[in-house]
Short mmCIF file of C-alpha atoms and ligand atoms in Angstrom, two decimals:
data_model
loop_
_atom_site.label_atom_id
_atom_site.label_comp_id
_atom_site.label_asym_id
_atom_site.label_seq_id
_atom_site.Cartn_x
_atom_site.Cartn_y
_atom_site.Cartn_z
CA MET A 9 0.02 0.03 -0.01
CA SER A 10 1.27 3.38 -0.80
CA GLY A 11 0.18 6.68 0.69
CA LEU A 12 0.84 9.35 3.06
CA ASP A 13 3.53 7.63 5.00
CA ASP A 14 5.56 6.87 1.99
CA PHE A 15 7.24 10.35 1.96
CA VAL A 16 8.70 12.35 4.64
CA HIS A 17 7.04 15.75 4.05
CA LYS A 18 5.86 19.05 5.39
CA TRP A 19 2.40 20.45 4.93
CA VAL A 20 1.83 24.13 5.38
CA GLU A 21 -1.80 25.17 5.42
CA GLY A 22 -2.58 28.46 3.62
CA ALA A 23 -5.50 30.65 3.22
CA ARG A 24 -6.22 30.01 -0.50
CA ASP A 25 -7.73 27.20 -2.50
CA LEU A 26 -4.63 26.22 -4.19
CA THR A 27 -2.03 23.57 -3.23
CA VAL A 28 1.53 23.86 -4.48
CA LEU A 29 3.33 20.47 -4.58
CA ALA A 30 6.96 21.55 -3.95
CA LEU A 31 9.51 19.26 -5.36
CA HIS A 32 13.17 19.83 -4.52
CA GLY A 33 16.41 19.38 -6.55
CA THR A 34 19.08 16.80 -5.95
CA GLY A 35 20.58 17.10 -2.54
CA GLY A 36 17.52 19.17 -1.19
CA ASP A 37 14.83 18.17 1.14
CA GLU A 38 11.10 18.93 2.18
CA ASN A 39 12.29 22.28 3.71
CA ASP A 40 13.97 23.86 0.70
CA LEU A 41 11.25 25.14 -1.47
CA ILE A 42 8.75 26.40 1.28
CA PRO A 43 10.07 29.92 1.62
CA LEU A 44 10.21 30.16 -2.34
CA VAL A 45 6.55 29.15 -2.55
CA ALA A 46 5.68 31.64 0.19
CA GLN A 47 7.33 34.24 -1.91
CA VAL A 48 5.80 33.41 -5.42
CA ALA A 49 2.51 31.96 -4.38
CA PRO A 50 1.62 33.79 -1.13
CA GLY A 51 -1.37 32.22 0.66
CA ALA A 52 -1.17 28.77 -1.16
CA ASN A 53 -1.03 25.59 0.79
CA VAL A 54 2.35 23.94 0.46
CA LEU A 55 2.77 19.94 0.22
CA SER A 56 6.45 19.30 0.20
CA PRO A 57 7.81 15.77 0.12
CA ARG A 58 11.45 14.62 0.34
CA GLY A 59 12.48 12.31 -2.55
CA ASN A 60 12.87 8.61 -1.40
CA VAL A 61 16.07 7.88 -3.36
CA SER A 62 19.50 8.57 -1.90
CA GLU A 63 22.31 9.19 -4.21
CA MET A 64 25.36 9.04 -1.93
CA GLY A 65 23.19 10.70 0.77
CA MET A 66 21.55 13.15 -1.51
CA PRO A 67 17.85 12.92 -1.65
CA ARG A 68 16.32 12.54 -5.14
CA PHE A 69 12.82 11.66 -6.50
CA PHE A 70 14.17 8.87 -8.79
CA ARG A 71 17.38 6.96 -9.63
CA ARG A 72 19.65 8.00 -12.44
CA LEU A 73 22.38 5.99 -14.22
CA ALA A 74 24.68 8.90 -14.82
CA GLU A 75 24.21 12.69 -14.80
CA GLY A 76 21.19 13.33 -17.27
CA VAL A 77 20.60 9.80 -17.88
CA PHE A 78 17.56 8.58 -16.05
CA ASP A 79 16.62 5.04 -14.79
CA VAL A 80 13.24 5.19 -16.70
CA GLU A 81 11.67 2.18 -14.89
CA ASP A 82 12.51 3.64 -11.52
CA LEU A 83 11.16 7.00 -12.64
CA ILE A 84 7.91 5.45 -13.71
CA ALA A 85 7.46 3.67 -10.42
CA ARG A 86 8.35 6.63 -8.43
CA THR A 87 5.87 8.91 -10.28
CA HIS A 88 3.17 6.40 -9.60
CA GLU A 89 4.17 6.46 -5.78
CA LEU A 90 4.24 10.17 -5.73
CA ALA A 91 0.77 10.51 -7.34
CA ASP A 92 -0.59 7.96 -4.73
CA PHE A 93 0.94 10.20 -2.03
CA VAL A 94 -0.66 13.38 -3.29
CA GLY A 95 -4.10 11.61 -3.47
CA ALA A 96 -3.59 10.42 0.11
CA ALA A 97 -2.58 13.77 1.28
CA ALA A 98 -5.72 15.44 -0.35
CA THR A 99 -7.77 13.28 2.00
CA GLU A 100 -5.75 13.76 5.04
CA TYR A 101 -5.28 17.47 4.80
CA SER A 102 -8.65 18.22 2.92
CA PHE A 103 -7.34 20.14 0.04
CA ASP A 104 -8.99 20.12 -3.47
CA PRO A 105 -7.22 17.59 -5.56
CA ALA A 106 -8.27 19.53 -8.64
CA ARG A 107 -6.25 22.54 -7.55
CA VAL A 108 -2.82 21.16 -7.15
CA VAL A 109 0.01 22.80 -9.00
CA ALA A 110 3.63 21.52 -8.85
CA LEU A 111 6.70 23.72 -8.49
CA GLY A 112 9.63 21.61 -9.22
CA TYR A 113 13.39 22.44 -9.38
CA SER A 114 15.77 20.30 -11.49
CA ASN A 115 15.25 16.76 -10.30
CA GLY A 116 11.94 17.85 -8.83
CA ALA A 117 10.92 19.42 -12.12
CA ASN A 118 11.82 16.17 -13.84
CA ILE A 119 9.40 14.06 -11.78
CA ALA A 120 6.83 16.73 -12.21
CA GLY A 121 7.11 16.44 -15.84
CA SER A 122 6.86 12.75 -15.68
CA MET A 123 3.69 13.01 -13.68
CA LEU A 124 2.19 15.27 -16.34
CA PHE A 125 2.67 12.38 -18.80
CA LEU A 126 1.82 9.39 -16.53
CA HIS A 127 -0.82 10.86 -14.18
CA PRO A 128 -2.18 14.05 -15.80
CA GLY A 129 -5.10 13.98 -13.41
CA THR A 130 -2.97 14.72 -10.31
CA LEU A 131 -1.90 18.28 -11.51
CA ALA A 132 -3.79 21.31 -12.77
CA GLY A 133 -0.51 22.69 -13.88
CA ALA A 134 3.23 22.80 -13.23
CA ALA A 135 5.96 25.42 -12.94
CA LEU A 136 9.15 23.57 -13.96
CA VAL A 137 12.43 25.27 -13.20
CA ARG A 138 15.55 23.81 -14.91
CA PRO A 139 13.66 20.74 -16.43
CA MET A 140 14.83 18.21 -18.83
CA ALA A 141 12.45 15.88 -20.80
CA PRO A 142 11.76 13.11 -18.41
CA PHE A 143 11.10 10.71 -21.45
CA LYS A 144 12.58 10.65 -24.86
CA PRO A 145 10.01 10.13 -27.56
CA GLY A 146 9.15 6.33 -27.40
CA GLU A 147 10.33 5.90 -23.87
CA LEU A 148 6.90 5.91 -22.29
CA PRO A 149 5.80 2.45 -21.19
CA ALA A 150 3.66 0.49 -23.82
CA GLY A 151 0.18 1.08 -23.43
CA THR A 152 0.41 4.73 -22.05
CA ALA A 153 -1.82 6.83 -24.03
CA ALA A 154 -0.47 10.19 -25.30
CA PRO A 155 -1.83 12.47 -22.51
CA ASP A 156 -4.38 15.16 -23.27
CA LEU A 157 -2.87 18.23 -21.55
CA SER A 158 -5.23 20.76 -23.15
CA ASP A 159 -6.40 21.85 -19.77
CA LYS A 160 -2.87 22.32 -18.29
CA ARG A 161 -0.88 25.45 -17.94
CA ILE A 162 2.85 25.04 -17.59
CA LEU A 163 5.78 27.46 -16.95
CA VAL A 164 9.21 26.33 -18.04
CA SER A 165 11.99 28.46 -16.66
CA ALA A 166 15.35 27.27 -17.96
CA GLY A 167 18.96 28.65 -17.79
CA GLU A 168 20.66 29.48 -21.01
CA ARG A 169 23.96 28.64 -19.61
CA ASP A 170 23.00 25.64 -17.38
CA PRO A 171 25.97 23.23 -17.56
CA LEU A 172 23.66 20.33 -16.21
CA ILE A 173 20.59 20.66 -18.25
CA PRO A 174 21.14 20.36 -22.08
CA ALA A 175 19.17 22.99 -23.78
CA PRO A 176 17.84 20.32 -26.49
CA SER A 177 16.38 18.23 -23.66
CA THR A 178 14.34 21.34 -22.29
CA ASP A 179 13.43 22.15 -25.92
CA SER A 180 12.04 18.60 -26.47
CA LEU A 181 10.04 18.79 -23.16
CA VAL A 182 8.33 21.92 -24.38
CA GLU A 183 7.71 20.39 -27.68
CA GLN A 184 6.18 17.23 -26.15
CA LEU A 185 3.94 19.37 -23.85
CA ARG A 186 2.66 21.60 -26.57
CA ALA A 187 2.10 18.63 -28.89
CA ALA A 188 -0.10 17.22 -26.01
CA GLY A 189 -2.21 20.55 -26.02
CA ALA A 190 -0.55 22.27 -22.92
CA ASP A 191 -0.39 26.10 -22.66
CA VAL A 192 3.32 26.35 -21.97
CA THR A 193 5.11 29.62 -21.11
CA ASP A 194 8.61 29.18 -22.07
CA ARG A 195 11.12 31.45 -20.22
CA ARG A 196 14.92 31.31 -20.76
CA GLN A 197 17.09 32.96 -18.12
CA ARG A 198 20.51 34.38 -18.43
CA ALA A 199 21.61 32.03 -15.89
CA GLY A 200 23.10 28.67 -15.07
CA HIS A 201 21.59 26.03 -12.94
CA GLU A 202 21.03 28.36 -9.93
CA LEU A 203 17.98 30.23 -9.46
CA VAL A 204 17.99 34.04 -10.38
CA ALA A 205 15.73 37.10 -10.12
CA GLY A 206 14.28 36.34 -13.51
CA ASP A 207 13.02 33.02 -12.26
CA LEU A 208 11.32 34.68 -9.30
CA ASP A 209 9.61 37.23 -11.58
CA ALA A 210 8.56 34.44 -14.02
CA LEU A 211 7.22 32.31 -11.10
CA SER A 212 5.46 35.23 -9.24
CA GLY A 213 3.82 36.45 -12.46
CA TRP A 214 2.76 32.81 -13.50
CA PHE A 215 1.25 32.08 -10.06
CA GLU A 216 -0.82 35.13 -10.13
CA SER A 217 -3.00 33.60 -12.81
CA TRP A 218 -3.97 30.77 -10.37
C1 MLT B 30 18.22 14.90 -12.74
O1 MLT B 30 18.81 13.88 -12.54
O2 MLT B 30 16.96 14.91 -12.49
C2 MLT B 30 18.84 16.06 -13.56
O3 MLT B 30 20.02 15.66 -14.01
C3 MLT B 30 18.80 17.16 -12.72
C4 MLT B 30 19.60 17.10 -11.46
O4 MLT B 30 19.09 16.57 -10.39
O5 MLT B 30 20.89 17.33 -11.44
#
C-alpha cells in the first residue's frame, strides 16, 4: 500500500484554495522550497515531500544511471508512488485535488514532468524550473496513451548557460508538452543551474494567474 507515510513531508496550510506540490532538486529536502513558494504563491497551501532515493546521501525523486541519464523504470514507479501520495494527502489535509500545481526544481521538475505524462489528473499545472524531458519520444511504457494536456498551464524556466541541463532536452520537453495541447510559457534566463531574479519574476507572474 502506498500513501501518506511513503514520503517524509511538510504540509503548510494556507488561506487559498490552491496547493503547491513543492519538489526539491538533488540534495535538497522537504524544507528547501517552502520559502520560495511563500514568496511566489503567497497564501497557497504547500505540500512538500522529500525524495525517497538517496544518491550518496543526497535525496532525489528517482534514480539516475549517470548525470542526465535517467533510470526510466525507476522514474515510472516513483511517479506512481508520488501520485498516490498526493491523493492520500488530499484526503488527510482536506485540500482540493483538482487545484494542485507543482513547483519543481531540477530533479523535482523532472518528476513533475513525468507526472504530467503518466498521471495528468494529479496536476492542474506545473512550474518547471531547470527541467529536462523526463522521457525521450518512445520511452513511455507500452500502453500509455499520449496524454491530453489541453487543460494544463505550464511554466518552463530554463537557464541558457545551465551546464547540467542540455538545452535540446528542455526544448524537447516544451515540444512534447505543446504537442499534447498544454499552454506552455517558455522562459529562458540568462543563468546557469542556480535560481536568479528572472526565475522569481517568472514564477510570481505565472502564479498570479491561479
Ligand atoms: C536529474 O537527474 O533529474 C537532472 O540531472 C537534474 C539534477 O538533479 O541534477
